[in-house]
Amino acid sequence: MGKVQDKPILSLTNLKKIYGDYHAVNDVSIDIHGGEFITLLGPSGSGKTTVLNMIAGFEFPSDGHIIFQGQPIDLLLPEKRNIGMVFQNYALFPHMTIFDNIAFPLKMRRVNKAEIIRLVAEVLDLVELGDYADRKPDQLSGGQQQRVALARAIVFDPPLLLLDEPLGALDKKLREQMQIELKKLHTRLKKTMIFVTHDQEEALVLSDRIVVLNHGKIEQIGPPNELYDNPTNEFVAGFIGESNLLKGQVRSSESDLAVLKLDDGSEHKLELPGQVRSGDKVCCCLRPEKIILVDDNHTDFHLTGVLEDTIFVGETKRYTIRIGNKTLLNAREMNIRNKVGPKPGDRVKISWEPESIKLIQSTSI
Amino acid sequence: MLLVAPLIIILCIFYFYPLLKLFPESLYRDGHLSLENYNHFFRTPLYTFILFRTIRIAAETTILCFLLGYPTAYLMASVRNPRITALMMLCIMLPFFTSILARSYSWIALLQTKGFVNFVLINLGFIERPVRLLYNEYAVLVGMVHIMLPFMILPIYSVLRNIDTRLVKAARNLGANSREAFIRITFPLSLPGIGAGVMITFILALGFYITPALLGGPSTLMMSTLIDQQVNRLGDWEFAGAIVVVLLASTILIVSIFDKLVGLDKIYK
């Protein structure tokens, strides 16, 4: 976790936004601490942008509270909140020059002219756009417009910065470059940032903590590695990274070993984490890269299956392995040794470190 | 290019051809080539007075249309319920379904000495005897504003509608209250619509005939009614041609001044 201070800079408590009978945001509570980089991650319609809009003041919560720097701001007008925001597609003022765009928040705060010129020059330097002050936004490339939007949002030194899918419109390469710049900027400015995205990779790269949202509810909050290694439910396991899910019912359980009857009818003897009892319905999550294909003469293995397909991706090989009747597992192996691997149709034995398999909540149980 | 060909042909036949016929005609007086018609127009104080009155009334109509039309367009663009927008649009388009003649006559019915407006004013005790509301410049102005208003509202509405709502949100987020956001963002961005609305209204008002003819009566002649008089009452085609050319030249002059001041290229961008 980031630099945690005693009091959170921003607290959302039981936040709700209801349109008619549609719950866009349903009981969201998050404490965000000074200097943290928090990502709201979720598919479209998950309510992440609505949460951001309520923090910015463009929408008012139906219920719950927003406490910013110790003050409730639920009903405060957006212009009174002093929170920076970078919009999707940037929302630069097309009729103003880059200078005037960035000077806008300072003019609204009645900063004197000399100070405006100094501050704008300073922030333009920071985003490396010093020579572009007199241009209009449509004369700039997407990446440059992005940086102007960022400069405009930080020039008045707000304690909190909101970023609404700011990298969504950029192509992949530029996006990765901007991610690194954003991360650097965060380290340098030590500002609290709330970032909204539907791109799980982006969330993993940038965040101190990730809030996974789905249907207006929080599925899980935690640092990237925790969410990846210990997803608590099927949604998080599926949304962040790739995962194999083994769903079934425990038939019998003795010490460490349990017999799991999968939904396809096949039964397997497995070592399951935690306490399971006979009759429990369980869902196990196993990441593809944690699966190890072991040699045939090995005795230490967890499952056997039939190799259905191999895909060579260069740095990795991807295997599709069928266990039981029709349950397919994806496995990934780094292409380290130039050995000839198993061929489709071969029987394979697979293994994993005991802590790699996790019990999670299933949505369909 | 081919798609606009029919339009160009229609314009040539019905617009440019008569104009080309009228212009040479205006250069003749009693069968001789001369500038006498123009001389006569500019020498006669009444005619120049009518020209300036026409320009003044067109300008007043345009300003009134803007003052009434901009808030209406703004309201229409800010309503987020598509049904209400459609209803408002219908109300604005409805007058188009009735002829200008009918609408001008209905103003006569409203404004005449025994009309509805006088009736209401007398019964409310504002006036004791009926007031003459018709056949003066105010009646012309009321009628023209009523007819021109949609031409002002629609272009402004269409520009306002297309302004990214996030721009206003961004302005609010950056510290502007709703009034400042309007003055610094929405209004400047709606200028192309205002330009288009002002141009259309002003040009149409300059050459407007029916409403000034009916509501203005003989004491408030305008350029179009003057042309009608020359052609239909006096049969003086040559002088009428000269008036047409003067009106056209004035229109082009004013439009180009407007272009210099505002920049018409911004409207079409």
XYZ file of C-alpha atoms in Angstrom, chain A:
365
model
C 0.000 0.000 0.000
C 1.036 3.630 -0.494
C 1.936 6.124 2.158
C -0.868 5.675 4.590
C -1.657 8.566 6.870
C -3.965 8.607 9.861
C -6.880 10.371 8.244
C -8.062 9.634 4.726
C -8.056 12.609 2.341
C -11.274 11.358 0.796
C -13.904 9.070 2.277
C -16.849 7.690 0.418
C -19.373 6.169 2.796
C -22.311 4.076 1.602
C -22.492 6.094 -1.587
C -25.544 5.426 -3.756
C -26.788 6.788 -7.043
C -30.210 5.651 -8.151
C -31.902 6.546 -11.421
C -35.532 5.474 -11.274
C -35.150 1.867 -10.166
C -31.661 1.452 -11.613
C -28.860 1.425 -9.042
C -25.896 2.924 -10.902
C -23.861 3.023 -7.717
C -24.904 0.786 -4.869
C -23.413 1.213 -1.421
C -19.824 2.105 -2.265
C -17.468 2.881 0.626
C -13.785 3.659 0.096
C -11.182 5.489 2.197
C -8.464 7.092 0.114
C -5.280 8.334 1.743
C -3.033 11.235 0.802
C -0.648 10.451 -2.038
C -2.367 7.237 -3.053
C -2.917 6.237 -6.656
C -6.307 4.525 -6.640
C -7.891 2.958 -9.695
C -11.601 2.364 -10.121
C -11.692 -0.642 -12.419
C -14.762 -2.187 -13.973
C -16.581 -2.922 -17.200
C -18.823 -0.278 -18.762
C -21.944 0.223 -16.695
C -20.168 -0.754 -13.496
C -20.698 2.717 -12.020
C -17.062 3.789 -11.942
C -17.637 6.992 -13.892
C -20.719 7.807 -11.810
C -18.598 7.542 -8.653
C -16.062 9.898 -10.227
C -18.801 12.334 -11.282
C -20.125 12.420 -7.729
C -16.647 13.178 -6.376
C -16.248 15.959 -8.961
C -19.730 17.310 -8.188
C -21.395 16.755 -11.563
C -23.880 14.435 -9.931
C -25.240 14.387 -6.438
C -25.440 11.134 -4.481
C -28.897 9.667 -3.811
C -27.585 8.515 -0.460
C -24.297 8.337 1.441
C -21.561 10.879 1.998
C -18.370 12.197 0.455
C -15.892 13.626 2.960
C -12.996 15.512 1.371
C -10.229 16.806 3.650
C -12.503 16.419 6.631
C -15.435 18.330 5.127
C -18.631 16.854 3.700
C -18.857 17.957 0.051
C -21.905 15.935 -1.088
C -23.874 18.996 -2.126
C -21.068 21.414 -2.920
C -21.044 22.891 -6.443
C -18.234 21.529 -8.646
C -16.449 24.896 -8.880
C -16.173 25.068 -5.078
C -14.472 21.687 -4.656
C -10.918 22.408 -5.842
C -10.482 18.939 -7.312
C -8.558 18.535 -10.574
C -10.002 16.378 -13.336
C -8.747 15.014 -16.633
C -11.659 14.142 -18.897
C -12.107 11.372 -21.383
C -11.237 12.947 -24.764
C -9.598 15.747 -22.747
C -12.374 18.400 -23.029
C -9.897 21.120 -24.008
C -11.573 24.421 -24.916
C -11.306 24.466 -28.725
C -11.557 28.262 -29.078
C -8.683 28.959 -26.708
C -4.933 28.598 -27.121
C -3.028 26.085 -25.023
C -1.902 28.953 -22.808
C -5.478 30.155 -22.243
C -6.677 26.618 -21.613
C -4.116 26.100 -18.868
C -4.548 29.638 -17.510
C -8.341 29.132 -17.200
C -8.439 27.723 -13.657
C -5.990 30.415 -12.518
C -8.102 33.206 -14.052
C -11.157 31.790 -12.311
C -9.203 31.987 -9.057
C -8.299 35.638 -9.745
C -4.565 34.917 -9.736
C -2.589 37.968 -10.921
C -1.286 38.066 -14.466
C 2.443 37.734 -13.764
C 1.787 34.738 -11.530
C -0.414 33.139 -14.223
C 2.357 33.488 -16.814
C 4.883 31.967 -14.406
C 2.684 29.036 -13.350
C 1.578 28.168 -16.892
C 5.199 28.236 -18.132
C 6.201 26.018 -15.237
C 3.521 23.406 -15.865
C 4.093 23.495 -19.654
C 7.725 22.685 -18.953
C 6.665 19.838 -16.700
C 4.662 18.239 -19.537
C 7.354 19.178 -22.081
C 5.104 21.388 -24.211
C 6.875 24.712 -23.666
C 6.826 25.639 -27.371
C 3.121 25.021 -27.903
C 1.585 27.772 -25.747
C 0.171 29.708 -28.708
C -1.332 26.776 -30.582
C -4.976 25.764 -30.584
C -5.892 22.287 -29.283
C -6.770 20.942 -32.756
C -3.204 21.634 -33.900
C -1.866 19.139 -31.356
C -1.617 15.352 -31.515
C -3.672 13.150 -29.212
C -0.766 12.569 -26.851
C 0.005 16.276 -26.666
C -3.650 17.165 -26.010
C -3.583 14.592 -23.242
C -0.646 16.339 -21.627
C -2.320 19.743 -21.940
C -5.380 18.322 -20.185
C -3.127 17.034 -17.425
C -1.325 20.383 -17.158
C -4.663 22.224 -16.913
C -5.805 19.891 -14.145
C -2.702 20.329 -11.976
C -1.762 23.980 -12.587
C -3.935 25.195 -9.681
C -2.360 22.604 -7.390
C -5.472 20.664 -6.335
C -4.898 18.131 -3.579
C -6.825 15.488 -5.508
C -6.723 14.618 -9.180
C -9.440 12.620 -10.968
C -8.632 10.894 -14.246
C -11.539 9.557 -16.306
C -10.140 6.997 -18.781
C -7.606 9.592 -19.897
C -5.590 7.167 -22.005
C -8.533 5.482 -23.710
C -8.267 7.416 -26.975
C -4.561 6.828 -27.502
C -3.050 3.977 -29.505
C -1.379 1.132 -27.643
C 2.215 2.293 -27.853
C 1.463 5.868 -26.852
C -0.769 4.596 -24.080
C 2.064 2.589 -22.564
C 4.353 5.589 -22.801
C 1.770 7.819 -21.126
C 1.300 5.255 -18.362
C 4.970 5.555 -17.504
C 4.809 9.367 -17.627
C 1.733 9.398 -15.427
C 3.428 7.140 -12.920
C 6.479 9.418 -12.869
C 4.269 12.463 -12.455
C 2.510 10.821 -9.542
C 5.797 10.088 -7.797
C 7.009 13.616 -8.437
C 3.884 15.569 -7.459
C 2.876 13.235 -4.600
C -0.760 14.013 -5.404
C -3.650 11.765 -4.585
C -4.986 10.424 -7.870
C -8.177 8.551 -8.647
C -7.992 6.878 -12.003
C -10.934 5.308 -13.826
C -10.382 2.615 -16.434
C -11.815 -0.581 -17.840
C -8.343 -1.767 -18.816
C -7.123 -4.192 -16.160
C -3.535 -4.115 -17.390
C -3.425 -0.344 -17.052
C -4.843 -0.657 -13.545
C -2.207 -3.212 -12.549
C 0.662 -1.101 -13.892
C -0.358 2.218 -12.335
C -2.139 1.660 -9.061
C -1.268 1.523 -5.403
C -4.708 0.058 -4.866
C -7.434 -1.071 -7.207
C -11.164 -0.914 -6.531
C -12.945 -3.460 -8.694
C -16.514 -2.405 -9.435
C -19.305 -4.388 -11.041
C -23.003 -3.479 -11.306
C -22.436 -0.493 -9.034
C -20.947 -2.558 -6.217
C -17.412 -3.044 -4.979
C -16.229 -6.582 -5.705
C -12.812 -6.225 -4.086
C -10.314 -3.566 -2.997
C -6.604 -4.184 -2.745
C -3.109 -3.658 -4.142
C -2.586 -5.078 -7.662
C -0.627 -8.162 -6.595
C -3.208 -9.043 -3.957
C -6.074 -8.780 -6.433
C -4.173 -10.890 -8.923
C -2.965 -13.566 -6.526
C -5.915 -13.618 -4.153
C -9.097 -12.754 -6.003
C -12.016 -13.275 -3.638
C -14.605 -14.007 -6.267
C -15.215 -15.212 -9.771
C -15.739 -11.726 -11.194
C -12.374 -10.414 -10.007
C -10.618 -13.640 -11.046
C -12.047 -13.317 -14.534
C -11.686 -9.560 -14.923
C -8.097 -9.244 -13.777
C -5.803 -11.504 -15.762
C -6.696 -14.876 -17.161
C -7.828 -17.627 -14.882
C -8.946 -21.234 -14.893
C -11.974 -21.970 -12.787
C -12.683 -25.428 -11.427
C -16.246 -25.548 -10.186
C -17.810 -28.490 -8.474
C -18.862 -30.185 -5.277
C -16.654 -31.688 -2.607
C -17.529 -35.429 -2.357
C -15.241 -36.316 0.514
C -12.513 -34.588 2.421
C -9.713 -36.260 4.403
C -6.899 -34.224 5.973
C -5.436 -32.321 3.008
C -6.976 -34.263 0.209
C -10.458 -33.724 -1.102
C -12.361 -35.434 -3.851
C -13.875 -32.812 -6.092
C -16.671 -33.680 -8.473
C -16.526 -31.151 -11.292
C -19.643 -29.816 -12.983
C -18.858 -31.981 -16.016
C -19.217 -35.106 -13.847
C -15.594 -36.149 -13.523
C -14.024 -36.675 -10.097
C -10.539 -35.594 -9.108
C -8.443 -35.965 -5.989
C -7.056 -32.563 -5.101
C -5.307 -30.683 -2.364
C -7.618 -27.748 -1.610
C -6.698 -24.742 0.501
C -8.712 -23.883 3.583
C -11.400 -25.883 5.251
C -13.756 -27.702 2.974
C -16.371 -30.210 4.007
C -18.058 -32.932 2.117
C -20.990 -31.493 0.193
C -19.551 -27.982 -0.144
C -19.869 -26.398 -3.518
C -16.589 -24.757 -4.409
C -14.927 -22.746 -7.111
C -11.151 -22.927 -7.454
C -9.102 -20.374 -9.311
C -5.816 -21.303 -10.929
C -3.797 -18.864 -13.041
C -2.479 -20.331 -16.335
C 1.164 -19.436 -15.670
C 1.092 -21.269 -12.313
C 0.348 -24.573 -13.989
C 3.461 -26.690 -14.550
C 3.541 -29.511 -17.079
C 5.559 -32.292 -15.492
C 7.373 -35.182 -17.135
C 5.546 -38.448 -17.460
C 7.814 -40.316 -15.013
C 7.111 -37.778 -12.255
C 4.958 -38.965 -9.388
C 4.330 -35.618 -7.824
C 1.461 -34.184 -9.819
C -2.062 -32.935 -9.217
C -4.050 -33.774 -12.297
C -3.761 -35.621 -15.555
C -5.343 -34.508 -18.753
C -5.156 -34.625 -22.511
C -3.399 -31.887 -24.456
C -5.922 -30.399 -26.884
C -3.933 -27.614 -28.447
C -0.606 -25.808 -28.341
C -0.082 -22.220 -29.398
C 3.431 -20.889 -29.842
C 3.515 -17.160 -28.998
C 7.279 -16.669 -29.065
C 8.207 -15.938 -25.471
C 5.570 -18.333 -24.175
C 3.779 -21.476 -25.202
C 0.109 -21.771 -24.478
C -1.474 -25.117 -23.844
C -5.096 -26.085 -23.695
C -5.508 -29.160 -21.554
C -8.709 -31.126 -21.138
C -9.274 -32.709 -17.769
C -12.271 -34.839 -16.957
C -14.917 -34.864 -19.627
C -14.962 -31.364 -21.000
C -13.258 -29.023 -18.521
C -10.518 -27.111 -20.304
C -7.525 -25.579 -18.543
C -5.240 -22.984 -20.025
C -1.591 -23.273 -19.144
C 1.310 -21.052 -20.032
C 4.969 -21.917 -20.044
C 7.940 -19.668 -20.658
C 9.886 -20.701 -23.714
C 13.153 -21.274 -21.857
C 14.401 -24.695 -22.902
C 14.265 -25.547 -26.545
C 12.719 -28.882 -25.734
C 10.073 -30.528 -27.837
C 6.917 -30.287 -25.794
C 3.951 -32.653 -25.742
C 1.876 -32.895 -28.882
C -1.885 -32.513 -29.133
C -3.534 -35.762 -28.108
C -0.780 -36.686 -25.627
C -1.633 -37.465 -22.036
C -0.049 -34.867 -19.754
C 0.466 -34.552 -16.032
C 0.099 -31.133 -14.480
C 1.187 -29.734 -11.176
C 1.319 -26.444 -9.290
C 2.652 -24.959 -6.070
C 0.108 -25.677 -3.339
C -0.561 -21.993 -2.633
C -1.327 -21.289 -6.284
C -4.831 -22.680 -6.142
C -7.380 -20.440 -4.470
C -10.915 -20.967 -3.321
C -13.119 -18.111 -4.462
C -16.788 -17.176 -4.316
C -18.633 -18.240 -7.397
C -21.425 -16.179 -8.830
C -23.261 -19.237 -10.093
C -23.338 -21.251 -6.856
